[in-house]
Amino acid sequence: MSYTEVPGARVPIRMWADPATVEDVAMQQLRNVSTLPWIKGLAVMPDVHFGKGATVGSVIAMQGAVCPAAVGVDIGCGMSAVKTSLTANDLPGDLSRLRSKIEEAIPVGFSMHDDPVDPRRLHGLPTAGWDDFWGRFDGVAEAVKFRQGRALKQMGTLGQGNHFVELCIDSSGSVWLMLHSGSRNIGKELAEYHIGVARKLSHNQGLVDRDLAVFIADTPQMAAYRHDLFWAQEYARHNREIMMALFKDVIRKEFKKAKPMFEQTISCHHNYVSEERYEGVDLLVTRKGAIRAGGGEYGIIPGSMGTGSYIVRGLGNEASFNSASHGAGRRMSRNQAKKRFSERDLADQTQGVECRKDRGVVDEIPAAYKPIEQVMEQQRDLVEVVAKLKQVVCVKG
């Protein structure tokens, strides 16, 4: 489908979702965002749903300003995927051992590594700029600096919620490795700190929603936020790189005879800020639950833990600010899912997937998400499908 423009807004709100299916509270958030004096345009993805301040699944282009809540608190959250030389025929009938080995290598939930991971000891992981990256931690907000020890040990860990590590098979039988995670607790704390700073600034006192507080260009507060924001985005990228390297090591050990090889990794943020130029104007583009989909650029759009995911190539649609959805998007809250579904429902909906099927992950049940096929259909003018993947192993936090 092509987009629908929401009437009555101060700036264009272009929707790749059916407006009739979007929650009233999410629609109100979109209208609230459109009232900000710095905004130049808003693109709404088919997986849009209610979020803090700004909806998840929205792309907000602003001139000379940025809204931290339009980035999301898990700064730099995103996806990585890599195709392997393994095929479905190489996999054992029982995948429980493989899941256990992945969970041993990559801490999940609140767990972290006993000692910081040294990337120089990981096979094939580029380490250029590693020392410079950690050196820049000295410049982050004083309120968060004491977290460095924890941030070091959480590097290369999954977290919880909708984060996952998966082994998938595409329609041709090739095996893929895929994971979803972000900047862990350090990114969240930096985001919350700066949202608190922004709320107190005088130019934000008359906003329709105090969660939409912004930083303005050429101010010390903006400079401090940009430093911490871009550092956290880099942390998230390194976090995924280390987890993928650990994942590959597990695969090498478990499939020694097959001597697995790995193609180039596809990686994309979906909670981040980017400096981009449209119609001759320099803009700060925030993607909260959205990926960049410039012409020819590869991306990853995951479904829920029982359905499947897509590797895509961007079509460079500037009406969407070169963007696409970041996944299926929730259609009910975690609490609603826990009340409505049982462990039996979870087991039924994740049949054929080696994964947790206990009460602790019922809120991630496939039925709590929008159908991924519908989401993909609604953005045919934003991306083209390169490969469809189906998970056979899924590790949750």
Coordinates of C-alpha atoms in Angstrom, one line a residue, residues 4-380:
T4 CA -2.5 7.7 3.9
E5 CA -2.1 11.3 5.1
V6 CA -3.7 12.2 8.4
P7 CA -5.9 15.3 8.0
G8 CA -5.7 18.3 10.2
A9 CA -2.1 18.1 11.3
R10 CA 0.3 21.0 11.2
V11 CA 2.9 19.0 9.2
P12 CA 2.4 15.9 7.0
I13 CA 1.7 12.7 9.0
R14 CA 2.1 9.9 6.4
M15 CA 0.8 6.6 7.6
W16 CA 1.7 3.2 6.2
A17 CA -0.8 1.7 8.6
D18 CA -4.6 1.6 8.4
P19 CA -5.7 4.5 10.6
A20 CA -8.8 2.6 11.6
T21 CA -6.6 -0.1 13.3
V22 CA -4.4 2.4 15.3
E23 CA -5.3 2.8 18.9
D24 CA -6.8 6.2 19.8
V25 CA -4.0 6.9 22.3
A26 CA -1.4 6.3 19.6
M27 CA -3.2 8.6 17.2
Q28 CA -3.3 11.3 19.8
Q29 CA 0.5 10.9 20.3
L30 CA 1.0 11.3 16.6
R31 CA -1.0 14.5 16.6
N32 CA 0.8 15.7 19.7
V33 CA 4.2 15.2 18.0
S34 CA 3.0 17.1 15.0
T35 CA 2.4 20.2 17.1
L36 CA 6.1 20.6 18.0
P37 CA 7.4 23.8 16.3
W38 CA 10.6 22.1 15.1
I39 CA 9.0 19.2 13.3
K40 CA 9.2 19.0 9.5
G41 CA 7.4 15.7 9.0
L42 CA 6.3 12.4 10.5
A43 CA 6.2 8.9 8.9
V44 CA 4.1 6.2 10.6
M45 CA 5.0 2.6 10.1
P46 CA 2.6 -0.3 9.9
D47 CA 3.7 -1.7 13.3
V48 CA 2.8 1.6 15.1
H49 CA 1.6 1.4 18.6
F50 CA 1.4 3.4 21.8
G51 CA 4.7 4.4 23.5
K52 CA 6.2 6.8 26.0
G53 CA 5.7 10.3 24.6
A54 CA 6.0 9.2 21.0
T55 CA 4.6 6.1 19.4
V56 CA 6.7 3.0 18.7
G57 CA 6.8 2.7 14.9
S58 CA 7.3 6.4 14.0
V59 CA 9.9 8.4 12.1
I60 CA 10.2 12.0 13.2
A61 CA 12.1 14.6 11.2
M62 CA 13.0 17.8 13.1
Q63 CA 15.2 20.8 12.2
G64 CA 17.5 22.1 14.9
A65 CA 16.0 19.9 17.6
V66 CA 15.7 16.4 18.9
C67 CA 13.2 14.7 21.2
P68 CA 14.8 12.0 23.4
A69 CA 11.4 10.2 23.9
A70 CA 11.2 9.9 20.1
V71 CA 14.3 7.8 20.2
G72 CA 13.2 5.3 22.9
V73 CA 14.9 4.6 26.1
D74 CA 16.8 1.6 24.8
I75 CA 19.1 3.7 22.6
G76 CA 20.5 1.9 19.6
C77 CA 18.3 -1.2 20.0
G78 CA 18.4 -3.1 16.8
M79 CA 19.0 -6.3 14.9
S80 CA 21.9 -8.4 13.4
A81 CA 21.7 -11.4 11.1
V82 CA 24.1 -13.5 9.2
K83 CA 23.7 -16.3 6.6
T84 CA 25.8 -19.4 7.2
S85 CA 26.9 -22.3 5.0
L86 CA 24.9 -24.7 7.1
T87 CA 21.6 -26.1 5.8
A88 CA 18.6 -27.6 7.5
N89 CA 20.0 -31.0 6.9
D90 CA 23.0 -30.3 9.1
L91 CA 20.8 -29.7 12.1
P92 CA 20.1 -32.4 14.7
G93 CA 16.6 -33.6 15.4
D94 CA 16.8 -32.4 19.0
L95 CA 17.9 -28.7 19.3
S96 CA 17.7 -28.4 23.0
R97 CA 21.5 -28.9 23.5
L98 CA 22.1 -26.1 21.0
R99 CA 19.8 -23.8 22.8
S100 CA 21.6 -24.6 26.1
K101 CA 24.9 -23.8 24.6
I102 CA 23.8 -20.5 23.3
E103 CA 22.4 -19.6 26.7
E104 CA 25.7 -20.6 28.3
A105 CA 27.6 -18.3 25.9
I106 CA 25.3 -15.3 26.0
P107 CA 23.9 -14.1 29.4
V108 CA 20.2 -13.3 29.3
G109 CA 17.8 -11.4 31.4
F110 CA 19.5 -9.5 34.2
S111 CA 22.6 -11.7 34.0
M112 CA 26.0 -10.4 32.8
H113 CA 29.5 -11.8 32.1
D114 CA 31.6 -12.5 35.2
D115 CA 34.4 -10.5 33.6
P116 CA 34.2 -8.0 30.6
V117 CA 34.5 -9.7 27.2
D118 CA 37.8 -9.0 25.5
P119 CA 36.9 -8.6 21.8
R120 CA 40.5 -9.3 20.8
R121 CA 39.9 -12.9 21.9
L122 CA 36.9 -13.4 19.7
H123 CA 37.3 -15.0 16.3
G124 CA 37.1 -12.5 13.4
L125 CA 35.7 -9.6 15.5
P126 CA 37.1 -6.2 14.4
T127 CA 38.5 -4.2 17.3
A128 CA 39.6 -1.0 15.7
G129 CA 38.5 2.0 17.8
W130 CA 37.6 -0.1 20.8
D131 CA 39.9 1.8 23.2
D132 CA 38.8 5.1 21.8
F133 CA 35.1 4.1 22.3
W134 CA 35.6 3.3 26.0
G135 CA 37.8 6.5 26.4
R136 CA 34.8 8.5 25.3
F137 CA 32.9 7.1 28.3
D138 CA 34.7 9.8 30.4
G139 CA 32.5 12.4 28.6
V140 CA 29.1 10.9 29.5
A141 CA 26.7 12.4 32.1
E142 CA 28.2 12.4 35.6
A143 CA 25.0 10.9 37.0
V144 CA 25.6 7.7 35.0
K145 CA 29.5 7.4 35.1
F146 CA 29.5 5.1 38.1
R147 CA 27.8 2.5 36.0
Q148 CA 30.9 1.8 33.9
G149 CA 31.8 -1.4 35.6
R150 CA 28.3 -2.8 35.0
A151 CA 28.3 -1.5 31.4
L152 CA 31.6 -3.4 30.7
K153 CA 30.2 -6.7 32.0
Q154 CA 26.9 -6.2 30.2
M155 CA 28.6 -5.8 26.9
G156 CA 27.8 -8.9 24.9
T157 CA 24.6 -9.8 26.8
L158 CA 21.0 -10.1 25.6
G159 CA 18.7 -8.5 28.2
Q160 CA 15.0 -9.3 28.5
G161 CA 11.6 -8.4 27.1
N162 CA 11.4 -8.8 23.3
H163 CA 15.1 -9.3 22.9
F164 CA 16.2 -12.7 21.4
V165 CA 18.8 -14.9 19.8
E166 CA 17.6 -17.2 17.1
L167 CA 18.7 -19.9 14.7
C168 CA 16.6 -19.7 11.6
I169 CA 16.1 -21.4 8.3
D170 CA 15.2 -19.6 5.1
S171 CA 12.9 -20.9 2.3
S172 CA 15.9 -22.4 0.5
G173 CA 17.0 -24.4 3.5
S174 CA 20.0 -22.2 4.5
V175 CA 20.6 -21.6 8.2
W176 CA 20.8 -18.0 9.5
L177 CA 21.9 -16.6 12.9
M178 CA 19.9 -13.6 14.1
L179 CA 19.7 -11.5 17.3
H180 CA 17.9 -8.5 18.7
S181 CA 19.2 -6.4 21.5
G182 CA 20.2 -2.8 22.5
S183 CA 22.4 -0.7 24.7
R184 CA 21.4 -2.6 27.9
N185 CA 20.9 -0.7 31.1
I186 CA 23.5 2.0 30.4
G187 CA 21.6 3.3 27.3
K188 CA 18.3 3.2 29.3
E189 CA 19.9 5.2 32.2
L190 CA 21.4 7.8 29.8
A191 CA 18.0 8.2 28.0
E192 CA 16.1 8.7 31.3
Y193 CA 18.7 11.1 32.6
H194 CA 18.5 13.3 29.5
I195 CA 14.7 13.1 29.3
G196 CA 14.7 14.5 32.9
V197 CA 17.0 17.3 31.9
A198 CA 14.9 18.2 28.8
R199 CA 11.7 18.4 30.8
K200 CA 13.1 21.2 33.0
L201 CA 14.2 23.5 30.1
S202 CA 12.1 26.7 29.7
H203 CA 11.2 26.1 26.1
N204 CA 9.5 22.8 27.0
Q205 CA 7.1 24.1 29.6
G206 CA 4.1 24.7 27.4
L207 CA 4.2 21.4 25.5
V208 CA 1.0 19.4 25.1
D209 CA 2.9 16.4 26.5
R210 CA 5.9 16.9 28.8
D211 CA 7.4 13.6 27.5
L212 CA 7.9 15.4 24.2
A213 CA 10.6 17.7 25.7
V214 CA 13.3 18.5 23.2
F215 CA 16.9 19.7 23.1
I216 CA 17.6 22.6 20.7
A217 CA 20.7 22.9 18.5
D218 CA 23.7 25.0 19.6
T219 CA 22.9 24.6 23.3
P220 CA 25.1 22.9 25.9
Q221 CA 22.3 20.5 26.8
M222 CA 22.0 19.4 23.1
A223 CA 25.7 18.9 22.9
A224 CA 25.8 16.7 26.0
Y225 CA 22.8 14.7 24.8
R226 CA 24.3 14.1 21.4
H227 CA 27.6 12.9 22.9
D228 CA 25.8 10.4 25.1
L229 CA 23.3 9.4 22.5
F230 CA 25.9 8.6 19.8
W231 CA 28.0 6.8 22.4
A232 CA 25.1 4.6 23.5
Q233 CA 24.2 3.9 19.8
E234 CA 27.8 2.7 19.4
Y235 CA 27.6 0.6 22.6
A236 CA 24.5 -1.1 21.2
R237 CA 26.3 -1.9 17.9
H238 CA 29.3 -3.3 19.7
N239 CA 27.0 -5.3 22.0
R240 CA 25.4 -7.0 19.0
E241 CA 28.8 -7.6 17.4
I242 CA 30.1 -9.4 20.5
M243 CA 27.0 -11.5 20.9
M244 CA 27.1 -12.5 17.2
A245 CA 30.8 -13.5 17.6
L246 CA 29.9 -15.6 20.7
F247 CA 27.0 -17.1 18.8
K248 CA 29.3 -18.0 15.8
D249 CA 31.8 -19.6 18.3
V250 CA 28.9 -21.9 19.5
I251 CA 28.0 -22.8 16.0
R252 CA 31.7 -23.6 15.1
K253 CA 32.0 -25.9 18.1
E254 CA 28.6 -27.6 17.7
F255 CA 29.1 -28.2 13.9
K256 CA 32.8 -28.9 13.7
K257 CA 32.4 -31.5 10.9
A258 CA 30.4 -29.2 8.7
K259 CA 33.1 -26.4 9.1
P260 CA 30.5 -23.6 9.0
M261 CA 31.3 -20.4 7.1
F262 CA 29.5 -17.0 7.6
E263 CA 28.5 -14.4 5.1
Q264 CA 28.7 -10.6 5.9
T265 CA 26.6 -9.6 8.8
I266 CA 23.5 -7.4 8.3
S267 CA 23.0 -5.0 11.1
C268 CA 20.5 -2.1 11.7
H269 CA 19.4 0.1 14.6
H270 CA 15.7 0.7 15.1
N271 CA 15.8 3.2 18.1
Y272 CA 18.2 5.9 17.1
V273 CA 18.9 9.4 15.6
S274 CA 20.5 10.1 12.3
E275 CA 21.6 13.3 10.6
E276 CA 20.0 13.3 7.1
R277 CA 19.2 15.7 4.4
Y278 CA 15.8 16.0 2.6
E279 CA 14.8 18.6 0.0
G280 CA 18.0 20.5 0.7
V281 CA 17.4 20.8 4.4
D282 CA 19.5 19.2 7.1
L283 CA 17.3 17.3 9.6
L284 CA 17.7 15.2 12.7
V285 CA 15.7 12.0 12.0
T286 CA 14.6 9.9 14.9
R287 CA 13.5 6.3 14.3
K288 CA 11.7 4.8 17.2
G289 CA 10.7 1.2 16.2
A290 CA 11.8 1.8 12.6
I291 CA 14.8 1.0 10.4
R292 CA 16.5 3.0 7.7
A293 CA 15.5 1.7 4.3
G294 CA 17.5 3.8 1.8
G295 CA 17.8 2.5 -1.7
G296 CA 19.6 -0.8 -1.7
E297 CA 20.3 -0.9 2.0
Y298 CA 19.7 -4.2 3.8
G299 CA 17.6 -4.4 6.9
I300 CA 15.9 -6.9 9.2
I301 CA 12.2 -7.0 10.1
P302 CA 11.4 -9.7 12.7
G303 CA 8.0 -11.2 13.5
S304 CA 7.2 -12.8 16.9
M305 CA 8.9 -15.9 18.3
G306 CA 6.7 -18.3 16.6
T307 CA 6.1 -16.8 13.1
G308 CA 9.2 -15.8 11.2
S309 CA 11.2 -12.8 10.0
Y310 CA 12.3 -11.0 6.8
I311 CA 15.6 -9.9 5.4
V312 CA 14.8 -6.8 3.3
R313 CA 16.3 -4.3 0.9
G314 CA 15.3 -0.7 1.1
L315 CA 13.5 1.0 -1.8
G316 CA 14.6 4.5 -0.8
N317 CA 11.1 6.0 -0.4
E318 CA 11.7 9.6 0.7
A319 CA 8.1 10.1 1.7
S320 CA 8.9 7.8 4.6
F321 CA 12.3 9.5 5.2
N322 CA 13.9 6.3 3.8
S323 CA 12.4 4.1 6.5
A324 CA 10.5 0.9 7.2
S325 CA 9.0 -0.9 10.2
H326 CA 11.2 -2.6 12.8
G327 CA 9.0 -5.6 13.3
A328 CA 5.4 -6.9 13.7
G329 CA 4.6 -4.5 16.5
R330 CA 2.5 -5.3 19.6
R331 CA -1.3 -5.4 19.4
M332 CA -1.8 -5.9 23.1
S333 CA 0.2 -4.9 26.2
R334 CA 2.3 -7.4 28.1
N335 CA -0.2 -7.4 31.0
Q336 CA -3.1 -8.1 28.6
A337 CA -1.2 -11.0 27.1
K338 CA -0.4 -12.5 30.5
K339 CA -4.1 -12.3 31.5
R340 CA -5.4 -13.6 28.2
F341 CA -3.0 -16.5 27.4
S342 CA -1.7 -19.6 29.2
E343 CA 1.5 -21.6 28.9
R344 CA -0.5 -24.1 26.9
D345 CA -1.4 -21.4 24.4
L346 CA 2.3 -20.4 24.2
A347 CA 3.3 -24.1 23.6
D348 CA 0.7 -24.4 20.8
Q349 CA 1.7 -21.2 19.1
T350 CA 5.5 -22.0 19.2
Q351 CA 5.2 -25.6 18.0
G352 CA 8.3 -26.6 16.2
V353 CA 10.5 -24.0 17.9
E354 CA 13.0 -24.9 20.5
C355 CA 12.4 -22.2 23.1
R356 CA 11.1 -21.4 26.6
K357 CA 7.5 -22.2 26.9
D358 CA 7.0 -21.1 30.6
R359 CA 4.9 -18.4 32.2
G360 CA 7.8 -16.0 32.2
V361 CA 7.6 -15.5 28.4
V362 CA 3.8 -15.7 27.9
D363 CA 3.8 -11.9 27.3
E364 CA 5.9 -12.7 24.1
I365 CA 3.3 -15.1 22.7
P366 CA 2.8 -14.6 18.9
A367 CA -0.8 -13.7 19.3
A368 CA 0.3 -10.6 21.3
Y369 CA 1.8 -9.2 18.0
K370 CA 0.4 -8.0 14.7
P371 CA 0.6 -10.6 11.9
I372 CA 4.0 -10.0 10.3
E373 CA 2.7 -10.8 6.8
Q374 CA 0.1 -8.0 7.1
V375 CA 2.9 -5.6 8.2
M376 CA 5.0 -6.5 5.2
E377 CA 2.1 -6.1 2.8
Q378 CA 1.5 -2.6 4.1
Q379 CA 5.0 -1.5 3.2
R380 CA 5.6 -2.9 -0.2

